[in-house]
Short mmCIF file of N, CA and C in Angstrom, two decimals:
data_model
loop_
_atom_site.label_atom_id
_atom_site.label_comp_id
_atom_site.label_asym_id
_atom_site.label_seq_id
_atom_site.Cartn_x
_atom_site.Cartn_y
_atom_site.Cartn_z
N MET A 150 3.57 0.41 16.80
CA MET A 150 2.88 2.14 17.65
C MET A 150 1.81 1.84 18.43
N LYS A 151 1.69 2.16 19.37
CA LYS A 151 0.35 1.93 20.27
C LYS A 151 -0.38 3.31 20.05
N ALA A 152 -1.67 2.97 20.25
CA ALA A 152 -3.14 4.07 20.40
C ALA A 152 -3.88 3.42 21.43
N GLY A 153 -3.55 4.00 22.57
CA GLY A 153 -4.37 3.65 23.46
C GLY A 153 -3.74 2.86 24.13
N ALA A 154 -5.45 1.31 23.96
CA ALA A 154 -4.42 0.52 24.79
C ALA A 154 -3.79 -0.87 23.79
N ALA A 155 -4.23 -0.39 22.38
CA ALA A 155 -4.34 -1.67 21.68
C ALA A 155 -3.10 -0.96 20.40
N ASP A 156 -2.43 -2.58 19.63
CA ASP A 156 -1.52 -2.37 18.91
C ASP A 156 -2.03 -1.66 17.13
N ILE A 157 -0.67 -1.07 16.66
CA ILE A 157 -1.21 -0.69 15.33
C ILE A 157 -0.29 -1.71 13.96
N THR A 158 -0.50 -2.44 13.62
CA THR A 158 0.10 -3.72 13.08
C THR A 158 0.20 -2.78 11.45
N ALA A 159 1.43 -2.59 10.70
CA ALA A 159 1.26 -1.73 9.92
C ALA A 159 2.47 -2.84 8.28
N GLN A 160 0.99 -2.82 6.87
CA GLN A 160 2.57 -3.14 6.22
C GLN A 160 2.05 -2.98 5.07
N TRP A 161 3.72 -1.90 3.94
CA TRP A 161 3.52 -1.12 3.02
C TRP A 161 3.96 -1.78 2.12
N ILE A 162 3.44 -2.46 1.47
CA ILE A 162 3.15 -3.39 0.08
C ILE A 162 4.03 -2.01 -1.26
N LYS A 163 4.66 -2.26 -1.89
CA LYS A 163 5.28 -1.13 -3.22
C LYS A 163 5.26 -1.78 -4.47
N THR A 164 4.55 -2.00 -5.15
CA THR A 164 4.77 -3.10 -6.73
C THR A 164 4.91 -2.02 -7.57
N SER A 165 5.95 -2.25 -8.48
CA SER A 165 6.77 -1.15 -9.34
C SER A 165 6.47 -1.66 -10.61
N TRP A 166 7.05 -1.23 -11.81
CA TRP A 166 6.85 -1.62 -13.03
C TRP A 166 7.05 -1.15 -14.56
N THR A 167 6.68 -0.94 -15.14
CA THR A 167 7.31 -0.25 -16.61
C THR A 167 6.31 -0.77 -17.73
N LYS A 168 6.17 -0.10 -18.70
CA LYS A 168 4.80 -0.68 -19.59
C LYS A 168 5.32 -2.50 -20.23
N GLN A 169 6.53 -2.69 -20.08
CA GLN A 169 6.88 -4.10 -20.50
C GLN A 169 6.17 -4.92 -19.66
N SER A 170 5.68 -4.16 -18.22
CA SER A 170 5.10 -5.61 -17.63
C SER A 170 3.21 -5.32 -17.63
N ARG A 171 3.12 -4.79 -18.80
CA ARG A 171 1.39 -4.26 -19.23
C ARG A 171 0.91 -5.90 -19.57
N GLY A 172 1.39 -6.26 -20.74
CA GLY A 172 1.20 -7.97 -21.03
C GLY A 172 1.59 -8.54 -20.88
N GLY A 173 0.74 -10.03 -21.64
CA GLY A 173 1.65 -11.03 -21.48
C GLY A 173 2.25 -11.88 -20.27
N GLU A 174 3.44 -12.41 -20.49
CA GLU A 174 3.71 -13.49 -19.25
C GLU A 174 4.09 -12.31 -18.02
N ALA A 175 5.00 -11.54 -18.24
CA ALA A 175 5.21 -10.09 -17.35
C ALA A 175 3.99 -10.17 -16.45
N ALA A 176 3.56 -9.93 -17.61
CA ALA A 176 1.82 -9.25 -16.30
C ALA A 176 1.55 -9.98 -15.46
N ALA A 177 1.47 -11.38 -15.89
CA ALA A 177 0.84 -12.01 -15.03
C ALA A 177 1.72 -12.64 -14.20
N ARG A 178 3.21 -12.66 -13.79
CA ARG A 178 3.72 -12.52 -12.99
C ARG A 178 3.34 -11.03 -11.61
N ARG A 179 3.68 -10.19 -12.54
CA ARG A 179 2.93 -8.84 -11.90
C ARG A 179 1.51 -9.02 -10.88
N ASN A 180 0.85 -9.44 -11.54
CA ASN A 180 -1.44 -9.71 -11.26
C ASN A 180 -0.60 -11.01 -10.43
N ALA A 181 0.12 -11.64 -10.29
CA ALA A 181 0.55 -13.04 -9.64
C ALA A 181 0.92 -12.35 -8.02
N ALA A 182 2.01 -10.88 -7.97
CA ALA A 182 2.15 -10.53 -6.93
C ALA A 182 1.50 -10.65 -5.20
N PRO A 183 1.56 -10.78 -4.50
CA PRO A 183 1.51 -11.23 -3.43
C PRO A 183 0.53 -9.62 -2.95
N VAL A 184 -1.02 -9.71 -2.15
CA VAL A 184 -1.20 -8.73 -1.09
C VAL A 184 -0.80 -8.83 0.23
N GLY A 185 -0.63 -9.72 0.76
CA GLY A 185 -0.63 -9.58 2.20
C GLY A 185 1.35 -10.60 2.00
N PHE A 186 1.73 -10.59 3.03
CA PHE A 186 2.84 -11.06 4.12
C PHE A 186 2.72 -11.71 5.21
N THR A 187 2.91 -12.86 5.79
CA THR A 187 3.41 -13.14 7.06
C THR A 187 4.98 -11.93 7.30
N LEU A 188 3.97 -11.53 9.08
CA LEU A 188 5.00 -10.13 9.41
C LEU A 188 6.57 -10.58 10.56
N PRO A 189 7.22 -10.27 9.75
CA PRO A 189 8.55 -10.63 10.96
C PRO A 189 8.29 -9.97 12.15
N GLN A 190 9.16 -10.72 12.74
CA GLN A 190 9.22 -9.83 14.17
C GLN A 190 10.02 -8.35 14.12
N MET A 191 9.33 -7.43 14.52
CA MET A 191 8.89 -6.21 14.32
C MET A 191 9.07 -4.94 15.48
N PRO A 192 10.14 -4.40 15.55
CA PRO A 192 10.20 -3.05 16.75
C PRO A 192 9.18 -2.36 16.92
N SER A 193 8.46 -1.93 18.19
CA SER A 193 7.24 -0.99 18.06
C SER A 193 7.25 0.28 17.72
N GLY A 194 6.70 0.42 16.52
CA GLY A 194 6.38 1.84 15.98
C GLY A 194 7.35 1.67 14.19
N ALA A 195 7.24 0.24 14.18
CA ALA A 195 7.95 -0.21 12.56
C ALA A 195 6.54 -0.73 12.12
N ALA A 196 6.89 -0.29 10.56
CA ALA A 196 6.14 -0.84 9.60
C ALA A 196 6.65 -1.87 8.82
N HIS A 197 6.56 -3.09 8.32
CA HIS A 197 6.87 -4.26 7.60
C HIS A 197 6.64 -3.14 5.90
N PHE A 198 7.79 -3.00 5.56
CA PHE A 198 7.89 -2.87 4.27
C PHE A 198 8.20 -3.55 3.21
N VAL A 199 7.13 -3.74 2.03
CA VAL A 199 7.97 -4.94 0.97
C VAL A 199 8.06 -4.31 -0.24
N GLN A 200 8.82 -4.17 -1.06
CA GLN A 200 8.83 -3.71 -2.65
C GLN A 200 9.39 -5.16 -3.34
N MET A 201 8.62 -5.29 -4.12
CA MET A 201 8.32 -5.45 -5.44
C MET A 201 8.44 -4.77 -7.16
N ALA A 202 9.73 -5.19 -7.79
CA ALA A 202 9.92 -4.96 -8.72
C ALA A 202 9.97 -5.08 -9.87
N GLU A 203 9.34 -5.01 -10.88
CA GLU A 203 9.53 -5.74 -12.23
C GLU A 203 11.30 -6.10 -12.57
N HIS A 204 12.10 -5.03 -12.33
CA HIS A 204 13.56 -5.29 -13.00
C HIS A 204 14.02 -6.66 -12.33
N ASP A 205 13.77 -6.81 -10.69
CA ASP A 205 14.39 -8.14 -10.64
C ASP A 205 13.02 -9.16 -10.53
N GLY A 206 12.15 -9.42 -11.38
CA GLY A 206 10.77 -10.73 -11.41
C GLY A 206 10.12 -10.38 -10.55
N PHE A 207 9.95 -9.34 -9.70
CA PHE A 207 8.81 -8.65 -8.45
C PHE A 207 9.07 -9.77 -7.77
N GLU A 208 10.55 -9.96 -6.84
CA GLU A 208 10.68 -10.37 -5.92
C GLU A 208 10.23 -10.25 -4.59
N PRO A 209 10.15 -9.97 -3.25
CA PRO A 209 9.84 -9.53 -2.87
C PRO A 209 11.04 -8.97 -1.66
N ARG A 210 11.17 -8.16 -1.60
CA ARG A 210 12.36 -7.71 -1.01
C ARG A 210 11.72 -7.01 0.11
N SER A 211 12.02 -7.22 1.70
CA SER A 211 11.37 -7.09 2.77
C SER A 211 12.32 -6.23 3.84
N SER A 212 11.91 -5.21 4.32
CA SER A 212 12.38 -4.25 5.48
C SER A 212 11.58 -3.70 6.54
N GLN A 213 12.18 -2.80 6.66
CA GLN A 213 11.17 -1.36 7.90
C GLN A 213 10.99 -0.74 7.90
N LYS A 214 10.06 0.08 7.95
CA LYS A 214 10.48 1.79 8.07
C LYS A 214 9.21 1.99 9.06
N ASP A 215 9.89 3.58 9.82
CA ASP A 215 9.21 4.34 10.61
C ASP A 215 7.45 4.45 10.33
N LEU A 216 7.00 3.82 11.59
CA LEU A 216 5.33 3.30 10.90
C LEU A 216 5.10 4.70 10.22
N ARG A 217 5.46 5.85 10.89
CA ARG A 217 5.22 7.49 10.75
C ARG A 217 5.79 8.17 9.21
N GLU A 218 6.52 7.03 8.52
CA GLU A 218 7.26 7.16 6.77
C GLU A 218 6.42 6.65 6.14
N ILE A 219 5.44 5.50 6.54
CA ILE A 219 4.42 5.43 5.36
C ILE A 219 3.44 6.53 5.16
N GLY A 220 2.94 5.75 3.71
CA GLY A 220 2.08 6.96 3.09
C GLY A 220 0.61 6.65 3.57
N VAL A 221 -0.10 6.13 5.42
CA VAL A 221 -1.19 6.08 5.67
C VAL A 221 -1.24 7.29 6.98
N SER A 222 -2.41 8.09 7.14
CA SER A 222 -2.41 8.59 8.19
C SER A 222 -3.98 8.08 9.19
N LEU A 223 -2.56 7.53 10.51
CA LEU A 223 -3.62 6.87 11.33
C LEU A 223 -3.85 7.81 12.44
N ARG A 224 -4.75 8.23 13.47
CA ARG A 224 -5.14 8.56 14.36
C ARG A 224 -5.95 7.91 15.36
N ASP A 225 -5.54 7.84 16.39
CA ASP A 225 -6.49 7.10 18.14
C ASP A 225 -7.71 8.46 17.94
N GLU A 226 -8.90 6.80 18.25
CA GLU A 226 -10.29 7.82 18.24
C GLU A 226 -10.47 6.97 19.60
N GLY A 227 -9.50 6.68 20.46
CA GLY A 227 -10.04 6.51 21.67
C GLY A 227 -10.69 4.59 21.13
N ASP A 228 -11.62 4.76 20.89
CA ASP A 228 -11.95 3.28 20.77
C ASP A 228 -11.98 2.48 19.33
N ARG A 229 -11.45 3.83 18.72
CA ARG A 229 -11.35 3.46 17.41
C ARG A 229 -9.73 3.62 16.66
N LEU A 230 -9.84 3.63 15.51
CA LEU A 230 -8.41 3.85 15.23
C LEU A 230 -8.76 4.39 13.32
N ARG A 231 -8.65 5.91 13.51
CA ARG A 231 -8.80 6.12 12.26
C ARG A 231 -7.65 6.24 10.99
N VAL A 232 -8.15 5.38 10.14
CA VAL A 232 -7.19 5.12 9.06
C VAL A 232 -7.58 6.26 7.86
N LEU A 233 -6.55 6.91 6.66
CA LEU A 233 -6.83 7.57 5.90
C LEU A 233 -5.53 7.45 5.07
N ALA A 234 -5.69 6.75 4.02
CA ALA A 234 -4.35 6.43 3.43
C ALA A 234 -3.78 7.96 2.61
N ARG A 235 -2.36 8.14 2.21
CA ARG A 235 -2.26 9.77 1.94
C ARG A 235 -2.08 9.27 0.19
N VAL A 236 -2.23 10.38 -0.71
CA VAL A 236 -2.37 10.04 -2.22
C VAL A 236 -0.40 10.36 -2.49
N GLU A 237 0.23 10.22 -2.91
CA GLU A 237 1.10 10.26 -2.73
C GLU A 237 2.11 10.14 -4.31
N PRO A 238 3.14 10.75 -4.94
CA PRO A 238 3.11 11.86 -5.06
C PRO A 238 1.82 12.72 -5.52
N LEU A 239 1.30 14.24 -5.71
CA LEU A 239 0.07 14.35 -6.06
C LEU A 239 0.15 14.41 -7.37
N PHE A 240 1.93 14.54 -8.42
CA PHE A 240 1.90 14.46 -10.27
C PHE A 240 1.32 13.74 -11.02
N GLY A 241 1.37 12.17 -10.05
CA GLY A 241 1.33 11.15 -10.16
C GLY A 241 -0.59 10.84 -11.24
N LEU A 242 -0.84 9.92 -11.84
CA LEU A 242 -1.99 10.01 -12.33
C LEU A 242 -2.72 8.30 -11.71
N PRO A 243 -3.79 7.43 -11.73
CA PRO A 243 -5.47 8.88 -12.53
C PRO A 243 -6.00 10.13 -11.25
N PRO A 244 -6.32 11.08 -11.82
CA PRO A 244 -7.26 11.80 -10.92
C PRO A 244 -7.61 10.84 -9.96
N ARG A 245 -7.92 12.04 -9.03
CA ARG A 245 -8.69 11.24 -7.72
C ARG A 245 -9.75 12.85 -7.06
N PRO A 246 -10.49 13.44 -7.74
CA PRO A 246 -11.12 13.72 -7.76
C PRO A 246 -12.31 13.67 -5.97
N ARG A 247 -12.12 12.25 -6.27
CA ARG A 247 -13.54 12.61 -4.72
C ARG A 247 -12.55 10.68 -4.24
N ARG A 248 -12.27 11.36 -2.99
CA ARG A 248 -11.63 10.25 -2.52
C ARG A 248 -12.29 10.12 -1.17
N PRO A 249 -12.32 8.21 -1.17
CA PRO A 249 -13.22 7.69 0.26
C PRO A 249 -12.64 8.33 1.23
N PRO A 250 -14.25 7.91 1.85
CA PRO A 250 -13.58 8.78 3.34
C PRO A 250 -12.48 7.90 4.56
N ALA A 251 -12.11 8.19 5.76
CA ALA A 251 -11.44 7.62 6.31
C ALA A 251 -12.07 6.54 6.81
N VAL A 252 -11.24 5.61 7.11
CA VAL A 252 -12.08 4.16 7.53
C VAL A 252 -11.32 4.31 9.19
N ARG A 253 -13.03 3.54 10.02
CA ARG A 253 -12.15 3.71 11.73
C ARG A 253 -12.90 2.13 11.68
N LEU A 254 -11.34 1.77 12.74
CA LEU A 254 -11.44 0.34 12.61
C LEU A 254 -11.49 -0.08 14.55
N LEU A 255 -12.34 -1.06 15.02
CA LEU A 255 -12.19 -1.81 15.97
C LEU A 255 -10.90 -2.11 16.39
N PRO A 256 -10.98 -2.67 17.92
CA PRO A 256 -10.32 -3.21 17.64
C PRO A 256 -10.38 -4.80 17.23
N GLY A 257 -9.45 -5.37 16.95
CA GLY A 257 -9.45 -6.97 15.85
C GLY A 257 -9.79 -6.98 14.65
N GLN A 258 -9.19 -5.39 13.84
CA GLN A 258 -9.99 -5.76 12.60
C GLN A 258 -9.15 -4.63 11.63
N TRP A 259 -8.96 -4.63 10.10
CA TRP A 259 -7.91 -4.04 9.85
C TRP A 259 -8.48 -4.49 8.66
N VAL A 260 -8.25 -3.59 7.76
CA VAL A 260 -8.35 -2.75 5.97
C VAL A 260 -7.01 -2.80 5.06
N ARG A 261 -7.24 -3.54 3.96
CA ARG A 261 -6.85 -3.37 3.22
C ARG A 261 -6.73 -2.26 1.97
N TRP A 262 -6.02 -0.98 1.92
CA TRP A 262 -6.19 0.18 0.99
C TRP A 262 -5.23 0.34 -0.20
N GLN A 263 -5.90 -0.02 -1.18
CA GLN A 263 -4.80 -0.09 -2.70
C GLN A 263 -5.16 1.16 -2.89
N LEU A 264 -3.82 1.82 -3.79
CA LEU A 264 -4.15 2.37 -5.02
C LEU A 264 -2.61 2.96 -5.63
N ASN A 265 -3.44 2.82 -6.92
CA ASN A 265 -2.12 2.56 -8.11
C ASN A 265 -1.79 4.18 -8.66
N TYR A 266 -0.07 4.44 -9.39
CA TYR A 266 0.11 5.61 -9.74
C TYR A 266 0.49 5.08 -11.17
N ARG A 267 0.52 6.15 -11.67
CA ARG A 267 1.85 6.52 -14.01
C ARG A 267 2.30 7.63 -13.44
N PHE A 268 3.47 7.26 -13.74
CA PHE A 268 4.19 8.24 -14.04
C PHE A 268 5.42 8.38 -15.41
N THR A 269 5.27 9.67 -16.00
CA THR A 269 6.37 9.64 -16.81
C THR A 269 7.25 10.99 -16.72
N SER A 270 8.66 10.83 -16.82
CA SER A 270 9.53 11.84 -16.48
C SER A 270 8.77 12.92 -17.20
N ALA A 271 9.59 13.90 -16.25
CA ALA A 271 8.80 15.20 -16.66
C ALA A 271 8.74 16.05 -18.26
N LEU A 272 10.02 15.97 -18.97
CA LEU A 272 10.43 15.97 -20.42
C LEU A 272 9.59 14.86 -20.86
N GLY A 273 9.25 13.89 -20.02
CA GLY A 273 8.69 12.71 -21.54
C GLY A 273 9.65 12.35 -22.27
N ILE A 274 10.92 12.01 -21.86
CA ILE A 274 11.83 11.03 -22.46
C ILE A 274 11.94 10.13 -22.27
N ARG A 275 11.29 9.33 -20.85
CA ARG A 275 11.84 8.11 -20.51
C ARG A 275 10.17 7.65 -20.97
N ASP A 276 9.72 6.14 -20.59
CA ASP A 276 8.37 5.37 -21.06
C ASP A 276 7.36 5.88 -19.77
N TRP A 277 6.50 5.28 -19.38
CA TRP A 277 5.73 5.48 -18.33
C TRP A 277 6.27 4.34 -17.22
N SER A 278 6.12 4.60 -15.69
CA SER A 278 6.15 3.91 -15.35
C SER A 278 4.57 3.32 -14.01
N TYR A 279 4.84 2.45 -13.26
CA TYR A 279 3.63 2.26 -12.67
C TYR A 279 4.07 2.25 -11.46
N TRP A 280 3.16 2.44 -10.29
CA TRP A 280 3.26 1.60 -8.83
C TRP A 280 1.70 1.50 -8.09
N LEU A 281 1.48 0.47 -7.77
CA LEU A 281 0.88 0.29 -7.31
C LEU A 281 1.35 0.06 -5.24
N ASP A 282 0.48 0.98 -4.76
CA ASP A 282 0.54 0.19 -3.22
C ASP A 282 -0.09 -0.20 -2.27
N THR A 283 -0.45 -0.99 -1.40
CA THR A 283 -1.18 -1.77 -0.54
C THR A 283 -0.47 -1.36 0.63
N PHE A 284 -1.20 -0.86 1.47
CA PHE A 284 -1.81 -0.60 2.77
C PHE A 284 -2.49 -1.59 3.69
N ASN A 285 -1.37 -2.42 4.27
CA ASN A 285 -2.68 -3.50 5.01
C ASN A 285 -2.02 -2.31 6.88
N ILE A 286 -3.10 -2.45 7.01
CA ILE A 286 -3.32 -1.70 8.54
C ILE A 286 -4.52 -2.29 9.01
N ALA A 287 -3.36 -3.06 10.92
CA ALA A 287 -4.89 -3.37 11.83
C ALA A 287 -4.66 -3.01 12.91
N TYR A 288 -5.87 -2.88 13.70
CA TYR A 288 -5.96 -2.18 14.57
C TYR A 288 -5.90 -3.35 16.28
N GLY A 289 -5.09 -3.21 17.46
CA GLY A 289 -5.51 -4.13 17.80
C GLY A 289 -4.17 -5.39 18.35
N PRO A 290 -4.31 -6.57 19.08
CA PRO A 290 -3.18 -7.77 18.71
C PRO A 290 -3.51 -8.56 17.83
N VAL A 291 -2.15 -8.92 16.70
CA VAL A 291 -2.83 -9.53 15.91
C VAL A 291 -2.30 -10.76 16.15
N GLY A 292 -1.64 -11.33 15.09
CA GLY A 292 -0.57 -12.90 14.86
C GLY A 292 0.15 -12.04 13.34
N GLN A 293 1.35 -13.17 13.51
CA GLN A 293 2.11 -13.37 12.12
C GLN A 293 1.74 -13.14 10.98
N GLU A 294 0.32 -13.70 10.87
CA GLU A 294 -0.06 -14.10 9.15
C GLU A 294 -1.21 -13.09 9.05
N VAL A 295 -1.70 -11.85 10.05
CA VAL A 295 -2.77 -12.09 10.06
C VAL A 295 -3.34 -10.91 8.28
N PHE A 296 -2.45 -10.71 7.82
CA PHE A 296 -2.51 -9.84 6.75
C PHE A 296 -2.42 -10.91 5.40
N LEU A 297 -2.42 -12.07 5.79
CA LEU A 297 -2.92 -13.62 4.56
C LEU A 297 -4.13 -13.70 4.58
N SER A 298 -4.95 -13.24 5.49
CA SER A 298 -6.27 -13.59 6.00
C SER A 298 -7.46 -12.89 4.90
N GLU A 299 -8.90 -12.54 4.54
CA GLU A 299 -9.77 -11.75 4.26
C GLU A 299 -9.24 -10.28 4.97
N PRO A 300 -9.30 -9.41 5.01
CA PRO A 300 -9.43 -7.83 5.16
C PRO A 300 -10.67 -7.66 5.73
N THR A 301 -11.27 -7.25 6.95
CA THR A 301 -12.01 -6.82 7.42
C THR A 301 -12.98 -5.83 6.69
N MET A 302 -12.27 -4.93 6.09
CA MET A 302 -12.51 -4.00 5.15
C MET A 302 -11.10 -3.99 4.43
N ILE A 303 -11.98 -3.61 2.69
CA ILE A 303 -10.84 -3.02 1.60
C ILE A 303 -11.26 -1.47 0.95
N VAL A 304 -10.34 -1.36 0.86
CA VAL A 304 -10.76 0.29 -0.34
C VAL A 304 -10.19 0.50 -1.19
N ASP A 305 -10.50 0.34 -2.92
CA ASP A 305 -9.68 -0.23 -3.96
C ASP A 305 -9.62 1.56 -4.85
N GLU A 306 -8.37 2.58 -4.27
CA GLU A 306 -8.89 3.19 -4.98
C GLU A 306 -7.75 3.05 -6.37
N CYS A 307 -7.73 1.92 -7.22
CA CYS A 307 -7.16 2.41 -8.46
C CYS A 307 -7.46 2.49 -9.18
N GLY A 308 -7.22 2.78 -9.65
CA GLY A 308 -7.89 3.86 -11.59
C GLY A 308 -7.56 3.40 -12.61
N PRO A 309 -8.31 4.19 -13.51
CA PRO A 309 -7.97 3.56 -15.23
C PRO A 309 -5.99 4.23 -14.96
N VAL A 310 -5.06 4.03 -15.79
CA VAL A 310 -3.62 4.69 -15.67
C VAL A 310 -3.09 4.22 -17.63
N ARG A 311 -3.54 4.30 -18.01
CA ARG A 311 -3.54 4.17 -19.13
C ARG A 311 -2.50 5.27 -20.00
#
């Protein structure tokens, strides 16, 4: 997707698990899951989407989504890109009464924004499930390995989900 004269590069990593991966070896595998991947070739306006789930040993499954489908608000402000992760869905825990402000990226910068969630079924029949969303967003031309490096900014919105 173009914003002014510079590109927007987005990667969304969704990691999901149950209480079986909250401790021991399963938790070690989950915690070792990458927070950035090499970017595949993608058309303009597409985001790299990676899913990792407990049921398949946190093996990365890569695909693409339309940039408008990811949970991040992106706005071109002329010389900067305004980035704000959306909290979805609203019924997940932890509560987020005070959210951090949007970040404004200059060309050549990128942000890693993480949010975690805990869910239960509406009737409490199933056990809790958890997920971690990691959004890597770069502004301007970048290489395919940009998200393997240290981000310019980190926003950690992970809260207690016990």
